[in-house]
Short mmCIF file of C-alpha atoms in Angstrom, two decimals:
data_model
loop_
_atom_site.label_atom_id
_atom_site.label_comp_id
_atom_site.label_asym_id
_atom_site.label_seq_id
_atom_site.Cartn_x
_atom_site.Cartn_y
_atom_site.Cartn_z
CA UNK A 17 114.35 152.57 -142.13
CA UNK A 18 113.27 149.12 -141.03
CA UNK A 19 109.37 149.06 -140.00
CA UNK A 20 108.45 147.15 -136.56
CA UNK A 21 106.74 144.37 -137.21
CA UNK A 22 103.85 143.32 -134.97
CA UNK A 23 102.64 139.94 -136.26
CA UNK A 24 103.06 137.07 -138.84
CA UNK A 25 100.65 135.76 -139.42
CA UNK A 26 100.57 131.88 -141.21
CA UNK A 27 97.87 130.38 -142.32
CA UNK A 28 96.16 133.07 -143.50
CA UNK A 29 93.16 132.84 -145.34
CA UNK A 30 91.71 136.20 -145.74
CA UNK A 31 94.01 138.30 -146.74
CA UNK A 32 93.81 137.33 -150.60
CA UNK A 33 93.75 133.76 -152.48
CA UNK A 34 94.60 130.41 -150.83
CA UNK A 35 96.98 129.92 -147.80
CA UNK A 36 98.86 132.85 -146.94
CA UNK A 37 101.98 134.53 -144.54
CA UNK A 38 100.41 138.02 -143.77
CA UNK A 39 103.20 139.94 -142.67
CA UNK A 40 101.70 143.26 -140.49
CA UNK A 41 103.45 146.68 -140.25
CA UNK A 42 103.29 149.17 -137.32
CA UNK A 43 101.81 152.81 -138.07
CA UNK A 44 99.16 153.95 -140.19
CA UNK A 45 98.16 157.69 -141.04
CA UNK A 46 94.49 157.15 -140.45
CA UNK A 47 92.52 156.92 -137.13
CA UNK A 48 89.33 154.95 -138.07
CA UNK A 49 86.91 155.28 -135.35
CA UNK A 50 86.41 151.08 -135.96
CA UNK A 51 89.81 150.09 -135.99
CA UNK A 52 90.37 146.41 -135.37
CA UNK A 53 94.00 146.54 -134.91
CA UNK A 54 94.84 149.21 -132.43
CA UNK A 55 98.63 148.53 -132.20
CA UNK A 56 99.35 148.79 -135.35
CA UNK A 57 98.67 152.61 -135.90
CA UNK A 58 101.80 153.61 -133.81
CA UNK A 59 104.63 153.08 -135.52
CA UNK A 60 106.40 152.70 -132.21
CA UNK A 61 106.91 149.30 -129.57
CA UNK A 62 103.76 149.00 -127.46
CA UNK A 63 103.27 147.34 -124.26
CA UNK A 64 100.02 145.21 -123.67
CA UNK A 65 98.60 144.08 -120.61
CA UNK A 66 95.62 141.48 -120.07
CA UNK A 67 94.96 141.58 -115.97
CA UNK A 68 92.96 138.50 -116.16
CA UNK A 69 96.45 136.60 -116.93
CA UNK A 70 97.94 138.03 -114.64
CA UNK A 71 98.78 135.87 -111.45
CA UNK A 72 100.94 138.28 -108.96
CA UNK A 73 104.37 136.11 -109.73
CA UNK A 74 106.38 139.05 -109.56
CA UNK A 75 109.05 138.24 -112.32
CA UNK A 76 108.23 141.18 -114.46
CA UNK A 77 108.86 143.51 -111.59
CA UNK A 78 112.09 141.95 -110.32
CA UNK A 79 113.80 142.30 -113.94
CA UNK A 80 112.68 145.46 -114.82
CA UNK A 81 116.29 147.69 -114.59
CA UNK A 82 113.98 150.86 -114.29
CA UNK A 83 111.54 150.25 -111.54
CA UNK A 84 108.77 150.79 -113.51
CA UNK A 85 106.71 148.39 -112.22
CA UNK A 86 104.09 147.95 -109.19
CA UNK A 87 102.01 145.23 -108.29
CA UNK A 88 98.52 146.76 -107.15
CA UNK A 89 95.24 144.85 -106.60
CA UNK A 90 94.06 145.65 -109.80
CA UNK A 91 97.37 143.82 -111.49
CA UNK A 92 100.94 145.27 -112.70
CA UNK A 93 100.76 149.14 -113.00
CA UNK A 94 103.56 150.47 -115.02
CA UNK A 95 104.89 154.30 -114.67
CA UNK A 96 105.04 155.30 -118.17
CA UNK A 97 108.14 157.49 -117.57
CA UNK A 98 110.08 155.53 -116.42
CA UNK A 99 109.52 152.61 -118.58
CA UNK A 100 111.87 152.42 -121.74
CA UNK A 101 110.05 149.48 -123.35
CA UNK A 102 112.82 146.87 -123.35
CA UNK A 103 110.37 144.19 -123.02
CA UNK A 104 112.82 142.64 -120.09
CA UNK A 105 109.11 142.17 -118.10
CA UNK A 106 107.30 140.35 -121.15
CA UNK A 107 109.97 137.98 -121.51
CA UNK A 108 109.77 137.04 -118.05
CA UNK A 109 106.31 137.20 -117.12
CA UNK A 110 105.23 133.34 -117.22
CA UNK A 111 101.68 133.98 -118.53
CA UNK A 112 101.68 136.08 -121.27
CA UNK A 113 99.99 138.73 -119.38
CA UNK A 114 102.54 141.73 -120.40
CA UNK A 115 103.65 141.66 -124.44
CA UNK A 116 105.45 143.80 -126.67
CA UNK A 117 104.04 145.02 -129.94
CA UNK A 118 106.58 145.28 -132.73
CA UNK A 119 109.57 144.15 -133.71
CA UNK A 120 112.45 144.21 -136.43
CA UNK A 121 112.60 141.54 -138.73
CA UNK A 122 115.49 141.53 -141.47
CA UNK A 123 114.10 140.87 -144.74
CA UNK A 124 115.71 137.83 -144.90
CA UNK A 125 114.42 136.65 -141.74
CA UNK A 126 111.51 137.06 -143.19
CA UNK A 127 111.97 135.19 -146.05
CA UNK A 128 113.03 132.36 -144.11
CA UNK A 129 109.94 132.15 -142.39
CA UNK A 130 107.92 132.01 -145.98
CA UNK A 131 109.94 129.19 -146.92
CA UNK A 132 108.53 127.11 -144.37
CA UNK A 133 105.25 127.27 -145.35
CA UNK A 134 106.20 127.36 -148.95
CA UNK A 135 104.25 123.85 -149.28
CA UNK A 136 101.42 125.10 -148.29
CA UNK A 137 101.88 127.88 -149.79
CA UNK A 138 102.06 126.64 -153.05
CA UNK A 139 99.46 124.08 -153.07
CA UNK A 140 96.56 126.21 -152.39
CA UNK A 141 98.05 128.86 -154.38
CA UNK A 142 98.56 131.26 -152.09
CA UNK A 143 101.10 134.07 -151.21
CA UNK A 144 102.40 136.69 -148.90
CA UNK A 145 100.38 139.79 -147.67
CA UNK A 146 101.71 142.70 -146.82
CA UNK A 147 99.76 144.50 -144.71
CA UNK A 148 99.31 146.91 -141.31
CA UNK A 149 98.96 149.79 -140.30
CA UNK A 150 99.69 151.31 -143.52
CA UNK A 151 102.22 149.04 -145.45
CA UNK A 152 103.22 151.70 -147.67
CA UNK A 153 104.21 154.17 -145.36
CA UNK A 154 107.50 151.96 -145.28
CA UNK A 155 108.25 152.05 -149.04
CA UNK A 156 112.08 150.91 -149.19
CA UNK A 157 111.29 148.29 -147.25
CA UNK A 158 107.99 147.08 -148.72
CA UNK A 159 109.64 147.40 -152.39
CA UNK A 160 112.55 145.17 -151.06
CA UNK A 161 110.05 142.47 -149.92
CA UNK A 162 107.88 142.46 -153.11
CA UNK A 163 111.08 142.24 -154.99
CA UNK A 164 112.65 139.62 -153.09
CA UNK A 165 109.21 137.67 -153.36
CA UNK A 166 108.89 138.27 -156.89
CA UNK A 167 112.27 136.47 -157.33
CA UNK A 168 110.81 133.65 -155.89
CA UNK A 169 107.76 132.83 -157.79
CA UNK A 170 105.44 133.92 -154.60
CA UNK A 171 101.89 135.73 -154.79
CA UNK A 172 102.39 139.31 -153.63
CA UNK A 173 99.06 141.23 -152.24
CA UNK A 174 99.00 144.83 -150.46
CA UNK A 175 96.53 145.41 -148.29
CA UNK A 176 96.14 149.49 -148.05
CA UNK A 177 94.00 152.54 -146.99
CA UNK A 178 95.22 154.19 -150.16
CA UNK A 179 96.06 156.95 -148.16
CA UNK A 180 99.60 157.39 -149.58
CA UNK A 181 101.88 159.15 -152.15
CA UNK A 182 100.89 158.18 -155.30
CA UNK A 183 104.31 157.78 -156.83
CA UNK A 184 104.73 154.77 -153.57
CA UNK A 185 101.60 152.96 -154.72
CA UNK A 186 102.19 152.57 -158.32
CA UNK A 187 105.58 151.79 -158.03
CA UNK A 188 104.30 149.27 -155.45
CA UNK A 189 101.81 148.46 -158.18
CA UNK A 190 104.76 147.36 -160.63
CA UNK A 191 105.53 144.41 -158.47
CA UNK A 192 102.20 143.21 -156.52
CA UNK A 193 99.55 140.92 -158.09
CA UNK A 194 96.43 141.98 -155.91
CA UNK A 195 95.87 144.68 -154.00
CA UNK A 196 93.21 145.04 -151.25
CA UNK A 197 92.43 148.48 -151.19
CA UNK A 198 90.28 149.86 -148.07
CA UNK A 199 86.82 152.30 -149.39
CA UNK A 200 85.04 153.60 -146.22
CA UNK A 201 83.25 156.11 -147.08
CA UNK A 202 82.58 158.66 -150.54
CA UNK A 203 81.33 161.80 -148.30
CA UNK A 204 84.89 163.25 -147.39
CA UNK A 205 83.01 165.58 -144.64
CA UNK A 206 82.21 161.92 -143.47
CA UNK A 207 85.47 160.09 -144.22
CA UNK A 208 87.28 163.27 -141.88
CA UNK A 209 85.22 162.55 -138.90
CA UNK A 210 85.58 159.17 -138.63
CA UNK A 211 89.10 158.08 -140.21
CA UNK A 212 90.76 161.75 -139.33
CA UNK A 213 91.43 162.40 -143.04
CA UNK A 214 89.53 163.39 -145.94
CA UNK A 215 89.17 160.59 -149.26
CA UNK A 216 90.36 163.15 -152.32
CA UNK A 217 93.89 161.46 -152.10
CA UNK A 218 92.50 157.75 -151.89
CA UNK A 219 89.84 158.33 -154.40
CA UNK A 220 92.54 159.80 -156.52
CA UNK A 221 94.62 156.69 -155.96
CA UNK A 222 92.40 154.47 -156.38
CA UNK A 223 91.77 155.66 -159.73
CA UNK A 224 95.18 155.86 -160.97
CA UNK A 225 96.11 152.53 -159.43
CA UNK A 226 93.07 151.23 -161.49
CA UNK A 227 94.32 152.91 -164.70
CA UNK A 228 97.43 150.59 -164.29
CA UNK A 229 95.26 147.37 -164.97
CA UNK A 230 96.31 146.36 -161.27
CA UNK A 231 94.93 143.32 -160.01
CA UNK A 232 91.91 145.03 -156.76
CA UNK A 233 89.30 144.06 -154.52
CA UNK A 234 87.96 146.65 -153.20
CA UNK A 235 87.69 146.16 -149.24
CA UNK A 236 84.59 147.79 -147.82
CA UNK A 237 84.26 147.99 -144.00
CA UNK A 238 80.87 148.04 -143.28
CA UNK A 239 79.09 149.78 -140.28
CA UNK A 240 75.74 150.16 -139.52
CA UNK A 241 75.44 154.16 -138.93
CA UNK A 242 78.61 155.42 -140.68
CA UNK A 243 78.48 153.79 -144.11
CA UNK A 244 75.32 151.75 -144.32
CA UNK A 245 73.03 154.07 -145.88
CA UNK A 246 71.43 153.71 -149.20
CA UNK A 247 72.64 156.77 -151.17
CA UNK A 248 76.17 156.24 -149.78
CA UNK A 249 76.12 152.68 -151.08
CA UNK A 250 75.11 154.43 -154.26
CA UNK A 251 77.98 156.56 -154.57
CA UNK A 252 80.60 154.13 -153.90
CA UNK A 253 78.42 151.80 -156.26
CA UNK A 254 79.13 154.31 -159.21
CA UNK A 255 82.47 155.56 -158.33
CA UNK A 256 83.81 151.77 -158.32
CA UNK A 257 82.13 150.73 -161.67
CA UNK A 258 83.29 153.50 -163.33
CA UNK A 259 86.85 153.04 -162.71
CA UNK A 260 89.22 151.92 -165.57
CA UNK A 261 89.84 148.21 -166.58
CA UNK A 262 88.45 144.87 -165.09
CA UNK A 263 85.41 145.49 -162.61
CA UNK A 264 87.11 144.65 -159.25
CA UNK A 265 85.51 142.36 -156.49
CA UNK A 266 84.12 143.89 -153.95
CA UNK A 267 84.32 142.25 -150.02
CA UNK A 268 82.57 143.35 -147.75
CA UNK A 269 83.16 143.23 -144.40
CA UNK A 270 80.35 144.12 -141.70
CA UNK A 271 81.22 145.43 -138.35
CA UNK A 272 82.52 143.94 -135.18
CA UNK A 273 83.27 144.63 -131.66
CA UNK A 274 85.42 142.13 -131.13
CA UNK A 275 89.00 144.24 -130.72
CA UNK A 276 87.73 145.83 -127.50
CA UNK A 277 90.03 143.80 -125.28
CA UNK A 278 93.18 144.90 -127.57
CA UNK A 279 92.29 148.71 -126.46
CA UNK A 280 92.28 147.45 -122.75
CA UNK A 281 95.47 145.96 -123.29
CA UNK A 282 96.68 149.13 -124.47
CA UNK A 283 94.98 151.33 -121.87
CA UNK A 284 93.27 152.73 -124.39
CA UNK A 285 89.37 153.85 -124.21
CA UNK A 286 87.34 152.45 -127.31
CA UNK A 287 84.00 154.52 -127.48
CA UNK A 288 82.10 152.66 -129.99
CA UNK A 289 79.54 155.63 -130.10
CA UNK A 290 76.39 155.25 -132.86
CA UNK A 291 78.44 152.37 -134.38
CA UNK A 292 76.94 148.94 -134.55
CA UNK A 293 76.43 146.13 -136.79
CA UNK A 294 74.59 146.39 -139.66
CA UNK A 295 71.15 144.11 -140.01
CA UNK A 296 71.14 141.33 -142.71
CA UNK A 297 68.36 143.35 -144.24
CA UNK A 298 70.93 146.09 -144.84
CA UNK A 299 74.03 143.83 -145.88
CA UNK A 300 71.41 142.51 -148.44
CA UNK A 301 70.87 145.95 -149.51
CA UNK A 302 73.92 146.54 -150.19
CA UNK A 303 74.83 143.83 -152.04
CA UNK A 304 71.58 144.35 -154.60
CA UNK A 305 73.23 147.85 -155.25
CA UNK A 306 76.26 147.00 -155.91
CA UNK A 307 74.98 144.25 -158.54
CA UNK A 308 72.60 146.64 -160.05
CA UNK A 309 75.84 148.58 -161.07
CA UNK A 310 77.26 144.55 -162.43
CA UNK A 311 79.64 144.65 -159.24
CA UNK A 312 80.25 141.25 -157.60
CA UNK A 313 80.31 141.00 -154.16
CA UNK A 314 81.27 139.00 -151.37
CA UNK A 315 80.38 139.20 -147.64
CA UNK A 316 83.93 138.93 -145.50
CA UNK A 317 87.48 137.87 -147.17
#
């Protein structure tokens, strides 16, 4: 089955060395509490709506073959049974103000898109990203992509929770040259409560994928409350330098606010709760632990 797409991104420059395409896949089995990309953990088409772009011209509701849609003094309302999600209303609204999240792209579609930036691709030496959601919950069509890649000479990277079968990630593993693998938290009482999951099958992953000699930086979103604390660091600290092979890199990446607006656009409530950022007294923490263990680390990437 073909995963929706819900953005392409070009000019990439944090999802793994140089300028990349990061190509991001709808649905994801986890539920972070933090998630900065709330439309990609259906693996359904989403509508968003932004009200403030929103200037009363009507189009959306005069195309829409359902009737789904009523202009109200707070903006467009839409009646979610009725609606079937044919995006007839985004592609007329004139602002913007009602999109569609995800899309099929064939995989040579895709490819064609790579080879336009293959310049720049290639002189920063940089790649393609695959990424989500949960890129590996799609495995024919993520395989197909590396492969296709491969054959032409491009960077592959997988960015992923690790939260997958095993036999999908390592055979992943035999065609991808870095992945960016997600570690939240050690604690799996922890990890539950605020991902939805427990960690035994990503720590077990994790380790395997290591035991491969794979190419990782470990990924570490980092929130003041959840993760920030000193013995946690610890544990992550010793679990990561005592897996197999090369000593990965670790990023990581403290906590933002900033995808509130994409849960409005959604109509979905983001409670932010006891998270927050984390000080620059407590990023620097961090970082001495993780050296004290001879990990190096970078802040964001």
């Amino acid at each position: 089955m073909i995963p929706l797409i819900f953005d392409v991104r070009r000019y990439s420059i944090n999802d793994g060395p140089g300028i990349r395409i990061t190509i991001f896949m709808k649905g994801c089995p986890l539920r972070c509490a933090w998630c900065h990309n709330p439309e990609s953990q259906s693996p359904k088409v989403q509508k968003l709506y932004t009200a403030s772009k929103c200037i009363g011209a009507q189009d959306c509701i005069e195309v829409c073959p359902e009737n789904a849609l009523t202009l109200t003094p707070e903006g467009i309302i839409t009646n979610g049974e009725k609606c079937t999600l044919c995006g007839l209303c985004a592609d007329a609204c004139p602002t913007k103000a009602i999109e569609m999240s995800g899309k099929i792209y064939e995989t040579n579609e895709l490819l064609k898109i790579i080879e336009k930036e293959r310049v720049h691709i290639d002189q920063s030496g940089g790649g393609v990203t695959f990424s989500g959601g949960e890129p590996t919950m799609h495995p024919e069509f993520l395989i197909k992509m590396l492969d296709a890649c491969g054959e032409k000479g491009l960077h592959r990277a997988v960015d992923t929770c690790g939260f997958t079968k095993t036999e999908t990630l390592l055979e992943a593993a035999q065609r991808t040259d870095l992945f960016l693998f997600d570690l939240k938290l050690m604690d799996p009482v922890q990890h539950k409560k605020w991902t939805g999951v427990d960690n035994q099958l990503i720590l077990k992953n994790l380790k395997l994928l290591a035991e491969t000699g794979a190419n990782i930086n470990i990924r570490i979103p980092f929130i003041k409350n959840v993760n920030t604390d000193e013995n946690e660091i610890k544990k992550m600290a010793e679990f990561i330098s005592e897996l197999p092979g090369d000593k990965p890199m670790i990023n990581l990446l403290p906590y933002h606010n900033i995808a509130t607006g994409k849960y409005q656009k959604l109509e979905l409530d983001y409670n932010a709760g006891e998270m927050d950022e984390p000080s620059e007294q407590e990023i620097q923490k961090a970082i001495e632990i993780f050296n004290s263990f001879s990990l190096e680390v970078e802040v964001g990437g």
